[in-house]
């Protein structure tokens, strides 16, 4: 197995897919309020991706080896849910934190990005977790340039999160992406400097740290998808898709409404 280096044409299409994924998050932002169900957010995003953007929602019926097909078009991970939460009919309540993870397919290419949302009045502790996770993602992104190693990214994220008193989920990671949703390499959010694959221009991968307020351990629910913290502590995640350029990197999933680089 090898890491696919993207051509100029691939990169142009990945820029489009990435921006479209970000624009779904821009679109859904005003709907993320107390009382809305995650199933309604899924319905709205599905409609927007299919009818406004002419995209395919990549999660719908996605069935990697060993998994039942994913039943919805987006992932909605609330509070202690780490990732892959399945939209349902439970309304969001005051104080919740929720990750919305969007992956579109446009013209055969994937765009994958996620953000955290604060629902109503969120405790200072939960806001600090969300903010620190956002910063940890950017600390990782800032490591990306030719000649750096994947381990540099993981090391930087882990150090930042653990210095804040949090833990890093190890069972799920960032990933190469392109014509496939998940391809090589795996991008761990922990590790040691100078280890792992050396970055080369034309690589495209996600950085999507999952940071827990408590311990790092996970539990997968009986639906086969939903990943929660074993200790029921809060978890946060942010995700961008990154291109390695000749001089550094380009973030492919920025859109008009994306929170700016800190
Ligand atoms: N979007 C997730 C990621 O960042 C993957 C979701 S897979 C799904 O890799 F099937 F749950 F949608
Ligand atoms: Co991803
Ligand atoms: Co994602």
mmCIF file of C-alpha atoms in Angstrom, residues 8-262:
data_model
loop_
_atom_site.group_PDB
_atom_site.id
_atom_site.type_symbol
_atom_site.label_atom_id
_atom_site.label_comp_id
_atom_site.label_asym_id
_atom_site.label_seq_id
_atom_site.Cartn_x
_atom_site.Cartn_y
_atom_site.Cartn_z
ATOM 1 C CA UNK A 8 -2.535 19.327 -10.006
ATOM 2 C CA UNK A 9 -5.934 18.241 -11.317
ATOM 3 C CA UNK A 10 -6.658 16.150 -8.201
ATOM 4 C CA UNK A 11 -5.702 19.122 -6.022
ATOM 5 C CA UNK A 12 -8.015 21.491 -7.867
ATOM 6 C CA UNK A 13 -10.912 19.068 -7.320
ATOM 7 C CA UNK A 14 -10.008 18.530 -3.664
ATOM 8 C CA UNK A 15 -10.068 22.314 -3.131
ATOM 9 C CA UNK A 16 -13.620 22.352 -4.428
ATOM 10 C CA UNK A 17 -14.759 19.350 -2.364
ATOM 11 C CA UNK A 18 -13.094 20.765 0.756
ATOM 12 C CA UNK A 19 -14.708 24.178 0.418
ATOM 13 C CA UNK A 20 -18.113 22.590 -0.179
ATOM 14 C CA UNK A 21 -17.795 20.500 3.003
ATOM 15 C CA UNK A 22 -16.962 23.676 4.949
ATOM 16 C CA UNK A 23 -19.926 25.444 3.394
ATOM 17 C CA UNK A 24 -22.291 22.758 4.693
ATOM 18 C CA UNK A 25 -21.098 23.654 8.200
ATOM 19 C CA UNK A 26 -21.581 27.370 7.434
ATOM 20 C CA UNK A 27 -25.116 26.607 6.246
ATOM 21 C CA UNK A 28 -26.131 24.512 9.263
ATOM 22 C CA UNK A 29 -24.666 26.820 11.931
ATOM 23 C CA UNK A 30 -27.806 28.960 12.549
ATOM 24 C CA UNK A 31 -29.902 25.802 13.009
ATOM 25 C CA UNK A 32 -27.796 24.391 15.852
ATOM 26 C CA UNK A 33 -29.886 25.539 18.803
ATOM 27 C CA UNK A 34 -31.613 24.257 21.931
ATOM 28 C CA UNK A 35 -34.526 21.988 20.932
ATOM 29 C CA UNK A 36 -33.420 20.948 17.453
ATOM 30 C CA UNK A 37 -32.895 17.218 16.962
ATOM 31 C CA UNK A 38 -29.741 15.867 15.383
ATOM 32 C CA UNK A 39 -31.991 13.995 12.912
ATOM 33 C CA UNK A 40 -33.322 17.388 11.760
ATOM 34 C CA UNK A 41 -29.756 18.709 11.336
ATOM 35 C CA UNK A 42 -28.992 15.569 9.294
ATOM 36 C CA UNK A 43 -32.068 16.118 7.120
ATOM 37 C CA UNK A 44 -31.180 19.762 6.473
ATOM 38 C CA UNK A 45 -27.546 18.964 5.629
ATOM 39 C CA UNK A 46 -28.546 16.059 3.387
ATOM 40 C CA UNK A 47 -30.956 18.283 1.486
ATOM 41 C CA UNK A 48 -28.315 21.028 1.112
ATOM 42 C CA UNK A 49 -25.546 18.667 -0.040
ATOM 43 C CA UNK A 50 -27.725 16.873 -2.572
ATOM 44 C CA UNK A 51 -29.986 19.631 -3.896
ATOM 45 C CA UNK A 52 -27.940 22.841 -3.454
ATOM 46 C CA UNK A 53 -24.394 21.552 -3.914
ATOM 47 C CA UNK A 54 -24.888 18.555 -6.187
ATOM 48 C CA UNK A 55 -22.811 16.461 -3.781
ATOM 49 C CA UNK A 56 -23.101 12.928 -2.430
ATOM 50 C CA UNK A 57 -23.052 12.650 1.392
ATOM 51 C CA UNK A 58 -20.167 10.197 1.884
ATOM 52 C CA UNK A 59 -21.282 8.757 5.251
ATOM 53 C CA UNK A 60 -24.659 7.483 3.993
ATOM 54 C CA UNK A 61 -24.386 3.685 3.690
ATOM 55 C CA UNK A 62 -20.608 3.874 4.168
ATOM 56 C CA UNK A 63 -19.604 0.360 5.209
ATOM 57 C CA UNK A 64 -15.890 -0.238 5.782
ATOM 58 C CA UNK A 65 -14.839 -3.807 6.669
ATOM 59 C CA UNK A 66 -16.389 -5.008 9.893
ATOM 60 C CA UNK A 67 -19.024 -2.274 10.035
ATOM 61 C CA UNK A 68 -22.736 -2.227 9.366
ATOM 62 C CA UNK A 69 -23.595 0.499 6.834
ATOM 63 C CA UNK A 70 -23.686 3.967 8.409
ATOM 64 C CA UNK A 71 -27.373 4.973 8.308
ATOM 65 C CA UNK A 72 -27.226 8.789 8.032
ATOM 66 C CA UNK A 73 -25.615 11.581 5.967
ATOM 67 C CA UNK A 74 -23.632 13.343 8.713
ATOM 68 C CA UNK A 75 -22.149 12.476 12.113
ATOM 69 C CA UNK A 76 -23.462 14.264 15.221
ATOM 70 C CA UNK A 77 -21.433 13.634 18.367
ATOM 71 C CA UNK A 78 -22.925 15.140 21.534
ATOM 72 C CA UNK A 79 -21.125 15.614 24.901
ATOM 73 C CA UNK A 80 -19.482 12.276 25.859
ATOM 74 C CA UNK A 81 -19.731 10.989 22.280
ATOM 75 C CA UNK A 82 -16.233 11.109 20.778
ATOM 76 C CA UNK A 83 -17.105 10.545 17.110
ATOM 77 C CA UNK A 84 -19.478 8.802 14.657
ATOM 78 C CA UNK A 85 -22.608 9.710 16.631
ATOM 79 C CA UNK A 86 -25.710 8.778 14.616
ATOM 80 C CA UNK A 87 -28.329 11.540 14.261
ATOM 81 C CA UNK A 88 -31.482 10.754 16.278
ATOM 82 C CA UNK A 89 -34.759 12.257 17.511
ATOM 83 C CA UNK A 90 -33.435 13.563 20.820
ATOM 84 C CA UNK A 91 -33.476 17.402 20.974
ATOM 85 C CA UNK A 92 -30.257 19.231 21.809
ATOM 86 C CA UNK A 93 -30.459 20.745 25.281
ATOM 87 C CA UNK A 94 -29.041 23.849 26.924
ATOM 88 C CA UNK A 95 -25.357 23.329 27.715
ATOM 89 C CA UNK A 96 -24.650 20.580 25.177
ATOM 90 C CA UNK A 97 -21.516 20.568 23.030
ATOM 91 C CA UNK A 98 -21.873 18.862 19.651
ATOM 92 C CA UNK A 99 -19.528 17.990 16.801
ATOM 93 C CA UNK A 100 -20.969 18.007 13.296
ATOM 94 C CA UNK A 101 -18.777 16.062 10.856
ATOM 95 C CA UNK A 102 -19.466 16.551 7.156
ATOM 96 C CA UNK A 103 -17.996 14.575 4.276
ATOM 97 C CA UNK A 104 -19.120 15.363 0.732
ATOM 98 C CA UNK A 105 -18.203 13.704 -2.547
ATOM 99 C CA UNK A 106 -18.012 16.133 -5.473
ATOM 100 C CA UNK A 107 -16.886 14.996 -8.912
ATOM 101 C CA UNK A 108 -15.484 11.802 -7.335
ATOM 102 C CA UNK A 109 -13.407 13.605 -4.686
ATOM 103 C CA UNK A 110 -13.991 13.746 -0.908
ATOM 104 C CA UNK A 111 -14.098 16.831 1.319
ATOM 105 C CA UNK A 112 -14.072 16.094 5.079
ATOM 106 C CA UNK A 113 -14.301 18.630 7.924
ATOM 107 C CA UNK A 114 -15.896 18.998 11.341
ATOM 108 C CA UNK A 115 -16.529 21.702 13.920
ATOM 109 C CA UNK A 116 -17.802 21.923 17.482
ATOM 110 C CA UNK A 117 -20.946 23.876 18.340
ATOM 111 C CA UNK A 118 -22.015 25.272 21.724
ATOM 112 C CA UNK A 119 -25.729 24.864 22.472
ATOM 113 C CA UNK A 120 -27.122 27.638 24.680
ATOM 114 C CA UNK A 121 -25.182 28.384 27.866
ATOM 115 C CA UNK A 122 -22.216 26.032 28.024
ATOM 116 C CA UNK A 123 -20.110 25.660 31.178
ATOM 117 C CA UNK A 124 -16.664 27.261 31.231
ATOM 118 C CA UNK A 125 -15.113 23.780 31.567
ATOM 119 C CA UNK A 126 -16.802 22.523 28.388
ATOM 120 C CA UNK A 127 -15.906 25.727 26.522
ATOM 121 C CA UNK A 128 -12.292 25.319 27.564
ATOM 122 C CA UNK A 129 -12.256 21.738 26.189
ATOM 123 C CA UNK A 130 -13.722 22.892 22.863
ATOM 124 C CA UNK A 131 -11.247 25.783 22.574
ATOM 125 C CA UNK A 132 -8.227 23.700 23.541
ATOM 126 C CA UNK A 133 -9.183 21.016 20.990
ATOM 127 C CA UNK A 134 -9.486 23.683 18.264
ATOM 128 C CA UNK A 135 -6.044 25.006 19.178
ATOM 129 C CA UNK A 136 -4.621 21.467 19.301
ATOM 130 C CA UNK A 137 -5.825 20.875 15.734
ATOM 131 C CA UNK A 138 -4.051 24.058 14.594
ATOM 132 C CA UNK A 139 -0.876 23.195 16.488
ATOM 133 C CA UNK A 140 -0.895 19.988 14.426
ATOM 134 C CA UNK A 141 -1.676 21.772 11.155
ATOM 135 C CA UNK A 142 1.190 24.200 11.759
ATOM 136 C CA UNK A 143 3.642 21.263 11.718
ATOM 137 C CA UNK A 144 2.747 20.355 8.135
ATOM 138 C CA UNK A 145 5.501 21.035 5.587
ATOM 139 C CA UNK A 146 7.739 18.940 3.323
ATOM 140 C CA UNK A 147 10.414 17.090 5.302
ATOM 141 C CA UNK A 148 8.422 17.037 8.532
ATOM 142 C CA UNK A 149 7.198 13.660 9.810
ATOM 143 C CA UNK A 150 3.727 12.487 10.762
ATOM 144 C CA UNK A 151 5.030 11.925 14.302
ATOM 145 C CA UNK A 152 5.729 15.665 14.596
ATOM 146 C CA UNK A 153 2.007 16.339 14.171
ATOM 147 C CA UNK A 154 0.961 13.725 16.720
ATOM 148 C CA UNK A 155 3.588 14.865 19.201
ATOM 149 C CA UNK A 156 2.540 18.508 18.985
ATOM 150 C CA UNK A 157 -1.158 17.717 19.434
ATOM 151 C CA UNK A 158 -0.586 15.333 22.321
ATOM 152 C CA UNK A 159 1.721 17.740 24.140
ATOM 153 C CA UNK A 160 -0.753 20.602 23.753
ATOM 154 C CA UNK A 161 -3.752 18.558 24.936
ATOM 155 C CA UNK A 162 -1.973 16.881 27.848
ATOM 156 C CA UNK A 163 -0.472 20.182 29.045
ATOM 157 C CA UNK A 164 -4.071 21.399 29.389
ATOM 158 C CA UNK A 165 -4.913 18.328 31.520
ATOM 159 C CA UNK A 166 -6.752 16.384 28.817
ATOM 160 C CA UNK A 167 -6.213 13.036 27.069
ATOM 161 C CA UNK A 168 -5.947 12.093 23.382
ATOM 162 C CA UNK A 169 -8.066 9.315 21.855
ATOM 163 C CA UNK A 170 -5.784 6.737 20.210
ATOM 164 C CA UNK A 171 -8.206 4.354 18.465
ATOM 165 C CA UNK A 172 -9.242 6.851 15.765
ATOM 166 C CA UNK A 173 -7.010 9.077 13.702
ATOM 167 C CA UNK A 174 -6.735 11.408 10.745
ATOM 168 C CA UNK A 175 -6.360 9.861 7.315
ATOM 169 C CA UNK A 176 -5.298 10.313 3.744
ATOM 170 C CA UNK A 177 -8.236 11.289 1.556
ATOM 171 C CA UNK A 178 -8.981 11.810 -2.121
ATOM 172 C CA UNK A 179 -11.040 9.593 -4.397
ATOM 173 C CA UNK A 180 -11.353 7.374 -1.292
ATOM 174 C CA UNK A 181 -12.895 8.507 2.003
ATOM 175 C CA UNK A 182 -10.110 6.881 4.027
ATOM 176 C CA UNK A 183 -6.715 6.097 2.520
ATOM 177 C CA UNK A 184 -3.108 5.974 3.677
ATOM 178 C CA UNK A 185 -1.518 7.384 5.719
ATOM 179 C CA UNK A 186 -3.015 7.132 9.189
ATOM 180 C CA UNK A 187 -2.448 10.428 10.993
ATOM 181 C CA UNK A 188 -2.149 9.687 14.712
ATOM 182 C CA UNK A 189 -2.870 12.512 17.129
ATOM 183 C CA UNK A 190 -0.145 11.334 19.505
ATOM 184 C CA UNK A 191 3.423 10.219 18.975
ATOM 185 C CA UNK A 192 7.091 11.100 18.878
ATOM 186 C CA UNK A 193 8.893 13.781 16.902
ATOM 187 C CA UNK A 194 10.823 12.593 13.850
ATOM 188 C CA UNK A 195 8.951 9.277 13.586
ATOM 189 C CA UNK A 196 6.607 8.012 10.898
ATOM 190 C CA UNK A 197 6.177 8.913 7.264
ATOM 191 C CA UNK A 198 8.027 11.961 5.890
ATOM 192 C CA UNK A 199 5.676 14.548 4.395
ATOM 193 C CA UNK A 200 5.923 15.262 0.666
ATOM 194 C CA UNK A 201 4.249 17.866 -1.559
ATOM 195 C CA UNK A 202 0.983 16.523 -2.972
ATOM 196 C CA UNK A 203 -0.061 14.533 0.082
ATOM 197 C CA UNK A 204 -3.558 15.312 1.343
ATOM 198 C CA UNK A 205 -4.747 14.131 4.744
ATOM 199 C CA UNK A 206 -7.030 15.151 7.584
ATOM 200 C CA UNK A 207 -6.055 16.251 11.069
ATOM 201 C CA UNK A 208 -8.970 15.605 13.435
ATOM 202 C CA UNK A 209 -7.938 15.261 17.081
ATOM 203 C CA UNK A 210 -10.432 13.803 19.552
ATOM 204 C CA UNK A 211 -9.647 15.147 23.026
ATOM 205 C CA UNK A 212 -11.282 13.895 26.224
ATOM 206 C CA UNK A 213 -11.739 15.885 29.432
ATOM 207 C CA UNK A 214 -11.170 12.637 31.367
ATOM 208 C CA UNK A 215 -9.283 9.476 30.447
ATOM 209 C CA UNK A 216 -8.573 8.478 26.841
ATOM 210 C CA UNK A 217 -10.442 5.158 26.870
ATOM 211 C CA UNK A 218 -13.378 4.502 24.560
ATOM 212 C CA UNK A 219 -16.488 2.353 24.368
ATOM 213 C CA UNK A 220 -18.366 1.540 21.145
ATOM 214 C CA UNK A 221 -22.132 1.386 21.442
ATOM 215 C CA UNK A 222 -24.215 -1.576 20.250
ATOM 216 C CA UNK A 223 -25.249 0.385 17.120
ATOM 217 C CA UNK A 224 -21.751 -0.470 15.856
ATOM 218 C CA UNK A 225 -20.776 3.161 15.228
ATOM 219 C CA UNK A 226 -21.188 5.526 18.174
ATOM 220 C CA UNK A 227 -17.905 5.988 20.053
ATOM 221 C CA UNK A 228 -18.115 7.340 23.614
ATOM 222 C CA UNK A 229 -15.710 8.048 26.437
ATOM 223 C CA UNK A 230 -15.524 5.025 28.736
ATOM 224 C CA UNK A 231 -15.607 7.293 31.803
ATOM 225 C CA UNK A 232 -18.507 9.370 30.330
ATOM 226 C CA UNK A 233 -16.357 12.520 30.363
ATOM 227 C CA UNK A 234 -16.881 15.172 27.667
ATOM 228 C CA UNK A 235 -15.039 14.863 24.369
ATOM 229 C CA UNK A 236 -14.376 17.374 21.592
ATOM 230 C CA UNK A 237 -13.115 17.163 17.999
ATOM 231 C CA UNK A 238 -12.291 19.526 15.127
ATOM 232 C CA UNK A 239 -11.218 18.461 11.632
ATOM 233 C CA UNK A 240 -9.604 20.048 8.585
ATOM 234 C CA UNK A 241 -8.223 18.562 5.372
ATOM 235 C CA UNK A 242 -4.622 19.627 4.628
ATOM 236 C CA UNK A 243 -2.514 19.651 1.446
ATOM 237 C CA UNK A 244 1.280 19.484 1.771
ATOM 238 C CA UNK A 245 2.643 22.195 -0.570
ATOM 239 C CA UNK A 246 6.223 22.880 -1.744
ATOM 240 C CA UNK A 247 6.647 25.484 0.996
ATOM 241 C CA UNK A 248 4.287 24.332 3.766
ATOM 242 C CA UNK A 249 0.610 23.546 3.663
ATOM 243 C CA UNK A 250 -2.795 24.663 2.472
ATOM 244 C CA UNK A 251 -5.986 24.071 4.457
ATOM 245 C CA UNK A 252 -8.537 22.812 1.933
ATOM 246 C CA UNK A 253 -11.671 22.918 4.101
ATOM 247 C CA UNK A 254 -11.767 26.610 4.971
ATOM 248 C CA UNK A 255 -14.961 28.416 3.995
ATOM 249 C CA UNK A 256 -16.352 31.880 4.651
ATOM 250 C CA UNK A 257 -17.807 30.877 8.032
ATOM 251 C CA UNK A 258 -14.918 28.768 9.324
ATOM 252 C CA UNK A 259 -13.361 30.024 12.560
ATOM 253 C CA UNK A 260 -10.039 31.596 11.530
ATOM 254 C CA UNK A 261 -6.602 30.162 12.144
ATOM 255 C CA UNK A 262 -5.682 31.254 15.690
#
